[in-house]
Amino acid sequence: MAADDQADTPPLGPSVELDGHPVLTGSCAWTEKTLVEESDWYPRRTMSAEERLRYYASQFPLTEIDSTYYAPPAEQQARRWAERTPDGFRFDVKAYSLLTGHPTRPRTLWADLREQLPPDVAAKRNVYANHLDPEALDEAWRRFEAALRPLHEAGRLGSVLFQYPPWFTPRRENRKEVERLRERIPDYLVAVEFRSPLWLAEERDRRRTLELLDEHELVFVCVDAPAVSGLPRILAVTNDELFLMRFHGRSDSTWKDTSRSAAERFRYLYSPEELEELARPLAETARQARETHLLMNNCYRDYAVRDAAELRDLLAADAA
């Protein structure tokens, strides 16, 4: 890091220590449009992207990068993220949609891989991993992993988050796909979030799923989600390195409404009572992992940053 960058590096936002186990809270998006344009959380509306990240890092030690879901990052961008944040800051990075079975816009593929697509496939609105030949798909995995290397080498990479869609159910081939994650991303912490309730529906399903993740040293992503999602709130640590939980709000009416923006879908402000109810079990589980990441995905205006700060204060009171 250049001397000027070091001089400009912000102080690290506060975290909590529970019996020597650091607990980091933060928002799943520091650049979300409604946060930037419709709230006064940032000191100025005219801040540059660099200034916003530096300011955010002075308030929280953790964030999630979700732009990497929509298009793969470049190494240069990952290097800039590392340079603009202080030591101890963590980025949890969402895996590229192509790698988790989601529809992917062809234009987001690397140019040379896109050129290998058959013309009828390249003309589609969306492509999927099975549209690429095996060698091209392997190359996509390699490039995604390589792009995150600057974050990893700077000590900023928390985990790589693989969020699987609702149609990714616990069939044999999907279990095999999860088992291969450590082979494909061997050097980074890999976290898995299932959006299909079938992975966790019954006690037997839960046990089998958690055992699968534990066996392959994968981090189970706990969620707090609307009841209509069918996703149970299970607090579990399957890799001693990290306990990771994402808070999606509790808005039943918008959970499945993909016509809305992400901010509108997850528009929900947790009440102090709801956060207080969560704080004690979270503190107990956090003591089972080397580090804990608690990420607010209710990224509408300043809802996520407000809830992240309030939850941090509640956990700090538990530690006192």
mmCIF file of C-alpha atoms in Angstrom:
data_model
loop_
_atom_site.group_PDB
_atom_site.id
_atom_site.type_symbol
_atom_site.label_atom_id
_atom_site.label_comp_id
_atom_site.label_asym_id
_atom_site.label_seq_id
_atom_site.Cartn_x
_atom_site.Cartn_y
_atom_site.Cartn_z
ATOM 1 C CA MET A 1 0.000 0.000 0.000
ATOM 2 C CA ALA A 2 1.353 3.428 -0.908
ATOM 3 C CA ALA A 3 2.298 5.883 1.845
ATOM 4 C CA ASP A 4 -0.496 8.274 0.817
ATOM 5 C CA ASP A 5 -3.045 5.458 1.046
ATOM 6 C CA GLN A 6 -1.796 4.560 4.511
ATOM 7 C CA ALA A 7 -2.106 8.181 5.636
ATOM 8 C CA ASP A 8 -5.685 8.339 4.377
ATOM 9 C CA THR A 9 -6.792 4.979 5.766
ATOM 10 C CA PRO A 10 -9.720 5.491 8.147
ATOM 11 C CA PRO A 11 -9.891 4.106 11.670
ATOM 12 C CA LEU A 12 -11.666 0.760 11.909
ATOM 13 C CA GLY A 13 -15.300 0.828 12.967
ATOM 14 C CA PRO A 14 -16.057 -0.697 16.381
ATOM 15 C CA SER A 15 -16.676 -4.384 16.961
ATOM 16 C CA VAL A 16 -17.464 -6.441 20.063
ATOM 17 C CA GLU A 17 -15.392 -9.067 21.855
ATOM 18 C CA LEU A 18 -17.169 -11.904 23.609
ATOM 19 C CA ASP A 19 -14.673 -13.838 25.723
ATOM 20 C CA GLY A 20 -11.964 -13.163 23.151
ATOM 21 C CA HIS A 21 -14.182 -13.909 20.141
ATOM 22 C CA PRO A 22 -14.589 -10.843 17.874
ATOM 23 C CA VAL A 23 -18.099 -10.106 16.634
ATOM 24 C CA LEU A 24 -18.384 -7.836 13.595
ATOM 25 C CA THR A 25 -21.634 -6.256 12.457
ATOM 26 C CA GLY A 26 -22.351 -4.442 9.224
ATOM 27 C CA SER A 27 -24.565 -3.903 6.208
ATOM 28 C CA CYS A 28 -24.776 -6.040 3.069
ATOM 29 C CA ALA A 29 -24.360 -2.926 0.922
ATOM 30 C CA TRP A 30 -22.535 0.337 1.499
ATOM 31 C CA THR A 31 -23.408 1.751 -1.946
ATOM 32 C CA GLU A 32 -27.135 0.948 -2.079
ATOM 33 C CA LYS A 33 -28.923 3.730 -3.950
ATOM 34 C CA THR A 34 -31.538 4.545 -1.310
ATOM 35 C CA LEU A 35 -28.860 4.678 1.403
ATOM 36 C CA VAL A 36 -26.804 7.113 -0.648
ATOM 37 C CA GLU A 37 -29.593 9.234 -2.115
ATOM 38 C CA GLU A 38 -32.510 9.030 0.313
ATOM 39 C CA SER A 39 -30.890 9.044 3.750
ATOM 40 C CA ASP A 40 -28.492 11.353 5.540
ATOM 41 C CA TRP A 41 -26.264 8.587 6.935
ATOM 42 C CA TYR A 42 -23.296 9.612 4.794
ATOM 43 C CA PRO A 43 -22.026 13.094 5.711
ATOM 44 C CA ARG A 44 -22.405 14.363 2.122
ATOM 45 C CA ARG A 45 -24.452 13.289 -0.896
ATOM 46 C CA THR A 46 -21.546 14.278 -3.142
ATOM 47 C CA MET A 47 -19.037 11.798 -1.714
ATOM 48 C CA SER A 48 -17.099 9.697 -4.214
ATOM 49 C CA ALA A 49 -17.218 5.901 -4.126
ATOM 50 C CA GLU A 50 -13.815 5.895 -2.448
ATOM 51 C CA GLU A 51 -14.896 8.421 0.185
ATOM 52 C CA ARG A 52 -18.043 6.450 0.961
ATOM 53 C CA LEU A 53 -16.141 3.206 1.517
ATOM 54 C CA ARG A 54 -13.591 4.931 3.745
ATOM 55 C CA TYR A 55 -16.375 6.522 5.768
ATOM 56 C CA TYR A 56 -18.306 3.255 6.006
ATOM 57 C CA ALA A 57 -15.184 1.440 7.265
ATOM 58 C CA SER A 58 -14.818 4.031 10.023
ATOM 59 C CA GLN A 59 -18.316 3.120 11.238
ATOM 60 C CA PHE A 60 -18.354 -0.678 10.759
ATOM 61 C CA PRO A 61 -15.627 -3.335 10.411
ATOM 62 C CA LEU A 62 -17.626 -5.531 8.030
ATOM 63 C CA THR A 63 -19.614 -5.377 4.820
ATOM 64 C CA GLU A 64 -20.776 -7.628 2.024
ATOM 65 C CA ILE A 65 -19.978 -7.128 -1.648
ATOM 66 C CA ASP A 66 -23.006 -8.118 -3.701
ATOM 67 C CA SER A 67 -21.934 -6.546 -7.016
ATOM 68 C CA THR A 68 -19.818 -9.675 -7.541
ATOM 69 C CA TYR A 69 -23.058 -11.658 -7.850
ATOM 70 C CA TYR A 70 -24.147 -9.666 -10.884
ATOM 71 C CA ALA A 71 -20.750 -9.556 -12.615
ATOM 72 C CA PRO A 72 -17.361 -11.021 -11.730
ATOM 73 C CA PRO A 73 -14.909 -8.570 -10.166
ATOM 74 C CA ALA A 74 -11.550 -7.540 -11.556
ATOM 75 C CA GLU A 75 -8.368 -7.962 -9.519
ATOM 76 C CA GLN A 76 -7.743 -4.224 -9.780
ATOM 77 C CA GLN A 77 -11.097 -3.474 -8.151
ATOM 78 C CA ALA A 78 -10.436 -5.953 -5.344
ATOM 79 C CA ARG A 79 -7.074 -4.289 -4.765
ATOM 80 C CA ARG A 80 -8.746 -0.882 -4.481
ATOM 81 C CA TRP A 81 -11.244 -2.217 -1.941
ATOM 82 C CA ALA A 82 -8.341 -3.496 0.148
ATOM 83 C CA GLU A 83 -6.391 -0.241 -0.108
ATOM 84 C CA ARG A 84 -9.337 1.896 0.972
ATOM 85 C CA THR A 85 -10.045 0.015 4.191
ATOM 86 C CA PRO A 86 -8.058 -0.380 7.426
ATOM 87 C CA ASP A 87 -6.447 -3.509 8.824
ATOM 88 C CA GLY A 88 -9.060 -5.703 10.470
ATOM 89 C CA PHE A 89 -11.812 -4.791 8.008
ATOM 90 C CA ARG A 90 -13.644 -7.733 6.427
ATOM 91 C CA PHE A 91 -15.450 -8.162 3.113
ATOM 92 C CA ASP A 92 -17.771 -11.121 2.683
ATOM 93 C CA VAL A 93 -18.015 -11.555 -1.076
ATOM 94 C CA LYS A 94 -21.074 -12.937 -2.839
ATOM 95 C CA ALA A 95 -20.281 -15.530 -5.498
ATOM 96 C CA TYR A 96 -20.980 -14.793 -9.160
ATOM 97 C CA SER A 97 -24.475 -15.887 -10.183
ATOM 98 C CA LEU A 98 -23.108 -18.281 -12.822
ATOM 99 C CA LEU A 99 -21.450 -20.327 -10.074
ATOM 100 C CA THR A 100 -24.581 -20.776 -7.961
ATOM 101 C CA GLY A 101 -27.103 -21.866 -10.587
ATOM 102 C CA HIS A 102 -28.751 -18.471 -11.000
ATOM 103 C CA PRO A 103 -29.628 -16.901 -14.348
ATOM 104 C CA THR A 104 -26.692 -14.863 -15.649
ATOM 105 C CA ARG A 105 -26.663 -12.136 -18.285
ATOM 106 C CA PRO A 106 -24.335 -13.202 -21.122
ATOM 107 C CA ARG A 107 -22.770 -9.738 -21.288
ATOM 108 C CA THR A 108 -21.333 -10.198 -17.784
ATOM 109 C CA LEU A 109 -19.210 -13.164 -18.846
ATOM 110 C CA TRP A 110 -15.552 -12.626 -19.649
ATOM 111 C CA ALA A 111 -15.396 -11.671 -23.341
ATOM 112 C CA ASP A 112 -13.431 -14.692 -24.519
ATOM 113 C CA LEU A 113 -15.750 -17.105 -22.674
ATOM 114 C CA ARG A 114 -18.799 -15.317 -24.035
ATOM 115 C CA GLU A 115 -17.445 -15.717 -27.560
ATOM 116 C CA GLN A 116 -17.345 -19.486 -27.048
ATOM 117 C CA LEU A 117 -21.104 -19.683 -26.513
ATOM 118 C CA PRO A 118 -23.174 -21.071 -29.382
ATOM 119 C CA PRO A 119 -24.947 -18.189 -31.174
ATOM 120 C CA ASP A 120 -28.407 -19.313 -30.060
ATOM 121 C CA VAL A 121 -27.248 -19.394 -26.424
ATOM 122 C CA ALA A 122 -25.408 -16.065 -26.612
ATOM 123 C CA ALA A 123 -28.634 -14.462 -27.871
ATOM 124 C CA LYS A 124 -30.599 -15.568 -24.794
ATOM 125 C CA ARG A 125 -31.544 -13.125 -22.071
ATOM 126 C CA ASN A 126 -29.882 -15.387 -19.492
ATOM 127 C CA VAL A 127 -27.418 -18.238 -19.529
ATOM 128 C CA TYR A 128 -26.643 -20.907 -16.947
ATOM 129 C CA ALA A 129 -23.521 -22.833 -16.038
ATOM 130 C CA ASN A 130 -24.579 -25.819 -18.156
ATOM 131 C CA HIS A 131 -24.468 -23.622 -21.266
ATOM 132 C CA LEU A 132 -20.680 -23.442 -20.965
ATOM 133 C CA ASP A 133 -18.498 -26.343 -21.912
ATOM 134 C CA PRO A 134 -16.699 -27.934 -18.917
ATOM 135 C CA GLU A 135 -13.328 -26.307 -19.661
ATOM 136 C CA ALA A 136 -14.863 -22.842 -19.959
ATOM 137 C CA LEU A 137 -16.778 -23.329 -16.716
ATOM 138 C CA ASP A 138 -13.600 -24.440 -14.926
ATOM 139 C CA GLU A 139 -11.902 -21.312 -16.250
ATOM 140 C CA ALA A 140 -14.751 -19.151 -14.902
ATOM 141 C CA TRP A 141 -14.221 -20.639 -11.451
ATOM 142 C CA ARG A 142 -10.469 -20.066 -11.680
ATOM 143 C CA ARG A 143 -10.845 -16.431 -12.735
ATOM 144 C CA PHE A 144 -13.375 -15.648 -10.030
ATOM 145 C CA GLU A 145 -11.064 -17.132 -7.384
ATOM 146 C CA ALA A 146 -8.055 -15.238 -8.778
ATOM 147 C CA ALA A 147 -9.875 -11.906 -8.792
ATOM 148 C CA LEU A 148 -10.346 -12.097 -5.016
ATOM 149 C CA ARG A 149 -6.676 -12.817 -4.350
ATOM 150 C CA PRO A 150 -5.783 -9.168 -3.505
ATOM 151 C CA LEU A 151 -8.452 -9.105 -0.785
ATOM 152 C CA HIS A 152 -7.208 -12.417 0.604
ATOM 153 C CA GLU A 153 -3.562 -11.372 0.605
ATOM 154 C CA ALA A 154 -4.426 -8.102 2.359
ATOM 155 C CA GLY A 155 -6.299 -9.982 5.101
ATOM 156 C CA ARG A 156 -9.589 -8.341 4.103
ATOM 157 C CA LEU A 157 -11.449 -11.369 2.718
ATOM 158 C CA GLY A 158 -13.876 -12.763 5.251
ATOM 159 C CA SER A 159 -15.698 -15.436 3.267
ATOM 160 C CA VAL A 160 -16.993 -16.170 -0.196
ATOM 161 C CA LEU A 161 -20.764 -16.549 0.022
ATOM 162 C CA PHE A 162 -22.536 -19.069 -2.184
ATOM 163 C CA GLN A 163 -26.238 -18.286 -2.022
ATOM 164 C CA TYR A 164 -28.142 -21.061 -3.772
ATOM 165 C CA PRO A 165 -31.584 -20.424 -5.290
ATOM 166 C CA PRO A 166 -34.878 -21.962 -4.099
ATOM 167 C CA TRP A 167 -34.798 -24.516 -6.918
ATOM 168 C CA PHE A 168 -31.417 -25.828 -5.680
ATOM 169 C CA THR A 169 -32.905 -28.578 -3.545
ATOM 170 C CA PRO A 170 -31.088 -31.387 -1.677
ATOM 171 C CA ARG A 171 -30.838 -33.782 -4.600
ATOM 172 C CA ARG A 172 -27.791 -36.004 -5.021
ATOM 173 C CA GLU A 173 -26.222 -33.874 -7.787
ATOM 174 C CA ASN A 174 -26.690 -30.699 -5.753
ATOM 175 C CA ARG A 175 -25.036 -32.248 -2.715
ATOM 176 C CA LYS A 176 -22.126 -33.147 -4.976
ATOM 177 C CA GLU A 177 -21.990 -29.549 -6.155
ATOM 178 C CA VAL A 178 -21.697 -28.349 -2.556
ATOM 179 C CA GLU A 179 -19.028 -30.957 -1.821
ATOM 180 C CA ARG A 180 -16.900 -29.631 -4.702
ATOM 181 C CA LEU A 181 -16.777 -26.078 -3.339
ATOM 182 C CA ARG A 182 -13.649 -26.635 -1.268
ATOM 183 C CA GLU A 183 -11.894 -28.125 -4.281
ATOM 184 C CA ARG A 184 -12.828 -25.154 -6.440
ATOM 185 C CA ILE A 185 -12.104 -22.453 -3.822
ATOM 186 C CA PRO A 186 -9.390 -24.117 -1.701
ATOM 187 C CA ASP A 187 -7.719 -21.092 -0.078
ATOM 188 C CA TYR A 188 -10.681 -19.048 1.136
ATOM 189 C CA LEU A 189 -13.385 -19.520 3.721
ATOM 190 C CA VAL A 190 -16.491 -20.631 1.825
ATOM 191 C CA ALA A 191 -19.981 -19.953 3.203
ATOM 192 C CA VAL A 192 -23.229 -21.526 1.986
ATOM 193 C CA GLU A 193 -26.751 -20.110 2.205
ATOM 194 C CA PHE A 194 -29.655 -22.287 1.099
ATOM 195 C CA ARG A 195 -32.833 -20.598 -0.067
ATOM 196 C CA SER A 196 -34.714 -23.893 -0.413
ATOM 197 C CA PRO A 197 -36.304 -24.797 2.940
ATOM 198 C CA LEU A 198 -35.969 -28.482 2.074
ATOM 199 C CA TRP A 199 -32.350 -28.502 3.219
ATOM 200 C CA LEU A 200 -33.513 -27.671 6.745
ATOM 201 C CA ALA A 201 -37.194 -28.634 6.852
ATOM 202 C CA GLU A 202 -37.083 -31.530 9.313
ATOM 203 C CA GLU A 203 -34.662 -32.505 12.053
ATOM 204 C CA ARG A 204 -33.185 -35.253 9.875
ATOM 205 C CA ASP A 205 -32.708 -32.820 6.972
ATOM 206 C CA ARG A 206 -31.024 -30.287 9.224
ATOM 207 C CA ARG A 207 -28.665 -32.823 10.680
ATOM 208 C CA ARG A 208 -27.686 -34.154 7.269
ATOM 209 C CA THR A 209 -27.143 -30.663 5.842
ATOM 210 C CA LEU A 210 -25.056 -29.440 8.767
ATOM 211 C CA GLU A 211 -22.990 -32.627 8.709
ATOM 212 C CA LEU A 212 -22.335 -32.120 4.992
ATOM 213 C CA LEU A 213 -21.041 -28.598 5.588
ATOM 214 C CA ASP A 214 -19.035 -29.605 8.649
ATOM 215 C CA GLU A 215 -17.368 -32.490 6.808
ATOM 216 C CA HIS A 216 -16.193 -30.184 4.032
ATOM 217 C CA GLU A 217 -15.251 -27.247 6.309
ATOM 218 C CA LEU A 218 -17.917 -25.006 4.839
ATOM 219 C CA VAL A 219 -19.563 -22.200 6.806
ATOM 220 C CA PHE A 220 -23.310 -22.542 7.318
ATOM 221 C CA VAL A 221 -25.038 -19.203 6.723
ATOM 222 C CA CYS A 222 -27.723 -18.707 9.349
ATOM 223 C CA VAL A 223 -30.614 -16.475 8.339
ATOM 224 C CA ASP A 224 -33.351 -14.420 9.877
ATOM 225 C CA ALA A 225 -36.022 -14.254 7.179
ATOM 226 C CA PRO A 226 -39.764 -13.709 6.751
ATOM 227 C CA ALA A 227 -41.981 -16.578 7.858
ATOM 228 C CA VAL A 228 -43.280 -16.993 4.294
ATOM 229 C CA SER A 229 -39.769 -18.015 3.197
ATOM 230 C CA GLY A 230 -40.063 -21.266 5.146
ATOM 231 C CA LEU A 231 -36.460 -20.818 6.240
ATOM 232 C CA PRO A 232 -35.966 -21.651 9.919
ATOM 233 C CA ARG A 233 -33.690 -19.560 12.109
ATOM 234 C CA ILE A 234 -30.981 -22.078 12.988
ATOM 235 C CA LEU A 235 -27.865 -20.885 14.791
ATOM 236 C CA ALA A 236 -25.075 -23.335 14.060
ATOM 237 C CA VAL A 237 -21.313 -23.317 13.553
ATOM 238 C CA THR A 238 -20.002 -25.815 10.997
ATOM 239 C CA ASN A 239 -16.529 -24.289 10.657
ATOM 240 C CA ASP A 240 -14.850 -23.049 13.825
ATOM 241 C CA GLU A 241 -13.321 -20.139 11.901
ATOM 242 C CA LEU A 242 -16.579 -18.282 11.303
ATOM 243 C CA PHE A 243 -20.165 -17.932 12.485
ATOM 244 C CA LEU A 244 -22.069 -16.026 9.789
ATOM 245 C CA MET A 245 -25.636 -14.759 9.905
ATOM 246 C CA ARG A 246 -27.562 -12.640 7.404
ATOM 247 C CA PHE A 247 -30.684 -10.703 8.389
ATOM 248 C CA HIS A 248 -33.212 -10.388 5.562
ATOM 249 C CA GLY A 249 -35.960 -8.621 7.501
ATOM 250 C CA ARG A 250 -39.416 -10.057 8.100
ATOM 251 C CA SER A 251 -41.545 -8.653 5.304
ATOM 252 C CA ASP A 252 -43.742 -11.530 4.137
ATOM 253 C CA SER A 253 -45.484 -9.445 1.471
ATOM 254 C CA THR A 254 -42.336 -8.637 -0.541
ATOM 255 C CA TRP A 255 -40.125 -11.713 -0.065
ATOM 256 C CA LYS A 256 -41.104 -13.345 -3.370
ATOM 257 C CA ASP A 257 -41.829 -10.186 -5.333
ATOM 258 C CA THR A 258 -38.912 -10.126 -7.776
ATOM 259 C CA SER A 259 -40.470 -7.218 -9.658
ATOM 260 C CA ARG A 260 -39.302 -4.948 -6.861
ATOM 261 C CA SER A 261 -35.792 -3.684 -6.260
ATOM 262 C CA ALA A 262 -33.737 -5.512 -3.649
ATOM 263 C CA ALA A 263 -34.129 -2.535 -1.327
ATOM 264 C CA GLU A 264 -37.920 -2.743 -1.543
ATOM 265 C CA ARG A 265 -37.993 -6.541 -1.163
ATOM 266 C CA PHE A 266 -36.007 -6.396 2.079
ATOM 267 C CA ARG A 267 -37.497 -3.157 3.372
ATOM 268 C CA TYR A 268 -37.895 -3.894 7.048
ATOM 269 C CA LEU A 269 -36.653 -2.103 10.155
ATOM 270 C CA TYR A 270 -36.128 -4.429 13.100
ATOM 271 C CA SER A 271 -37.639 -3.198 16.323
ATOM 272 C CA PRO A 272 -35.467 -2.860 19.443
ATOM 273 C CA GLU A 273 -37.434 -5.723 20.977
ATOM 274 C CA GLU A 274 -36.757 -8.016 18.006
ATOM 275 C CA LEU A 275 -33.034 -7.292 18.109
ATOM 276 C CA GLU A 276 -32.914 -7.732 21.877
ATOM 277 C CA GLU A 277 -34.587 -11.128 21.522
ATOM 278 C CA LEU A 278 -31.907 -12.167 19.027
ATOM 279 C CA ALA A 279 -28.898 -10.785 20.891
ATOM 280 C CA ARG A 280 -28.591 -13.405 23.668
ATOM 281 C CA PRO A 281 -28.656 -16.539 21.457
ATOM 282 C CA LEU A 282 -26.335 -14.796 18.995
ATOM 283 C CA ALA A 283 -23.862 -14.069 21.770
ATOM 284 C CA GLU A 284 -23.931 -17.689 22.907
ATOM 285 C CA THR A 285 -23.303 -18.990 19.396
ATOM 286 C CA ALA A 286 -20.609 -16.399 18.672
ATOM 287 C CA ARG A 287 -18.495 -17.832 21.475
ATOM 288 C CA GLN A 288 -18.238 -21.086 19.467
ATOM 289 C CA ALA A 289 -16.353 -19.512 16.527
ATOM 290 C CA ARG A 290 -13.085 -17.652 16.141
ATOM 291 C CA GLU A 291 -14.913 -14.744 14.483
ATOM 292 C CA THR A 292 -18.557 -13.807 13.917
ATOM 293 C CA HIS A 293 -20.075 -11.809 11.063
ATOM 294 C CA LEU A 294 -23.596 -10.414 11.446
ATOM 295 C CA LEU A 295 -24.798 -8.807 8.227
ATOM 296 C CA MET A 296 -27.957 -6.781 7.784
ATOM 297 C CA ASN A 297 -29.502 -7.306 4.347
ATOM 298 C CA ASN A 298 -32.494 -5.011 4.978
ATOM 299 C CA CYS A 299 -30.722 -2.421 2.838
ATOM 300 C CA TYR A 300 -33.449 0.164 2.431
ATOM 301 C CA ARG A 301 -32.283 3.704 3.155
ATOM 302 C CA ASP A 302 -30.444 3.564 6.502
ATOM 303 C CA TYR A 303 -32.341 0.579 7.943
ATOM 304 C CA ALA A 304 -29.419 -1.841 7.714
ATOM 305 C CA VAL A 305 -26.810 0.455 9.244
ATOM 306 C CA ARG A 306 -29.171 1.482 12.032
ATOM 307 C CA ASP A 307 -29.958 -2.128 12.903
ATOM 308 C CA ALA A 308 -26.293 -3.176 12.634
ATOM 309 C CA ALA A 309 -25.284 -0.451 15.097
ATOM 310 C CA GLU A 310 -28.114 -1.275 17.499
ATOM 311 C CA LEU A 311 -27.340 -5.001 17.438
ATOM 312 C CA ARG A 312 -23.668 -4.246 18.076
ATOM 313 C CA ASP A 313 -24.581 -2.138 21.098
ATOM 314 C CA LEU A 314 -26.809 -4.892 22.479
ATOM 315 C CA LEU A 315 -23.995 -7.437 22.140
ATOM 316 C CA ALA A 316 -21.558 -5.029 23.757
ATOM 317 C CA ALA A 317 -23.910 -4.777 26.743
ATOM 318 C CA ASP A 318 -23.905 -8.599 26.924
ATOM 319 C CA ALA A 319 -20.101 -8.571 26.961
ATOM 320 C CA ALA A 320 -19.895 -5.971 29.730
#
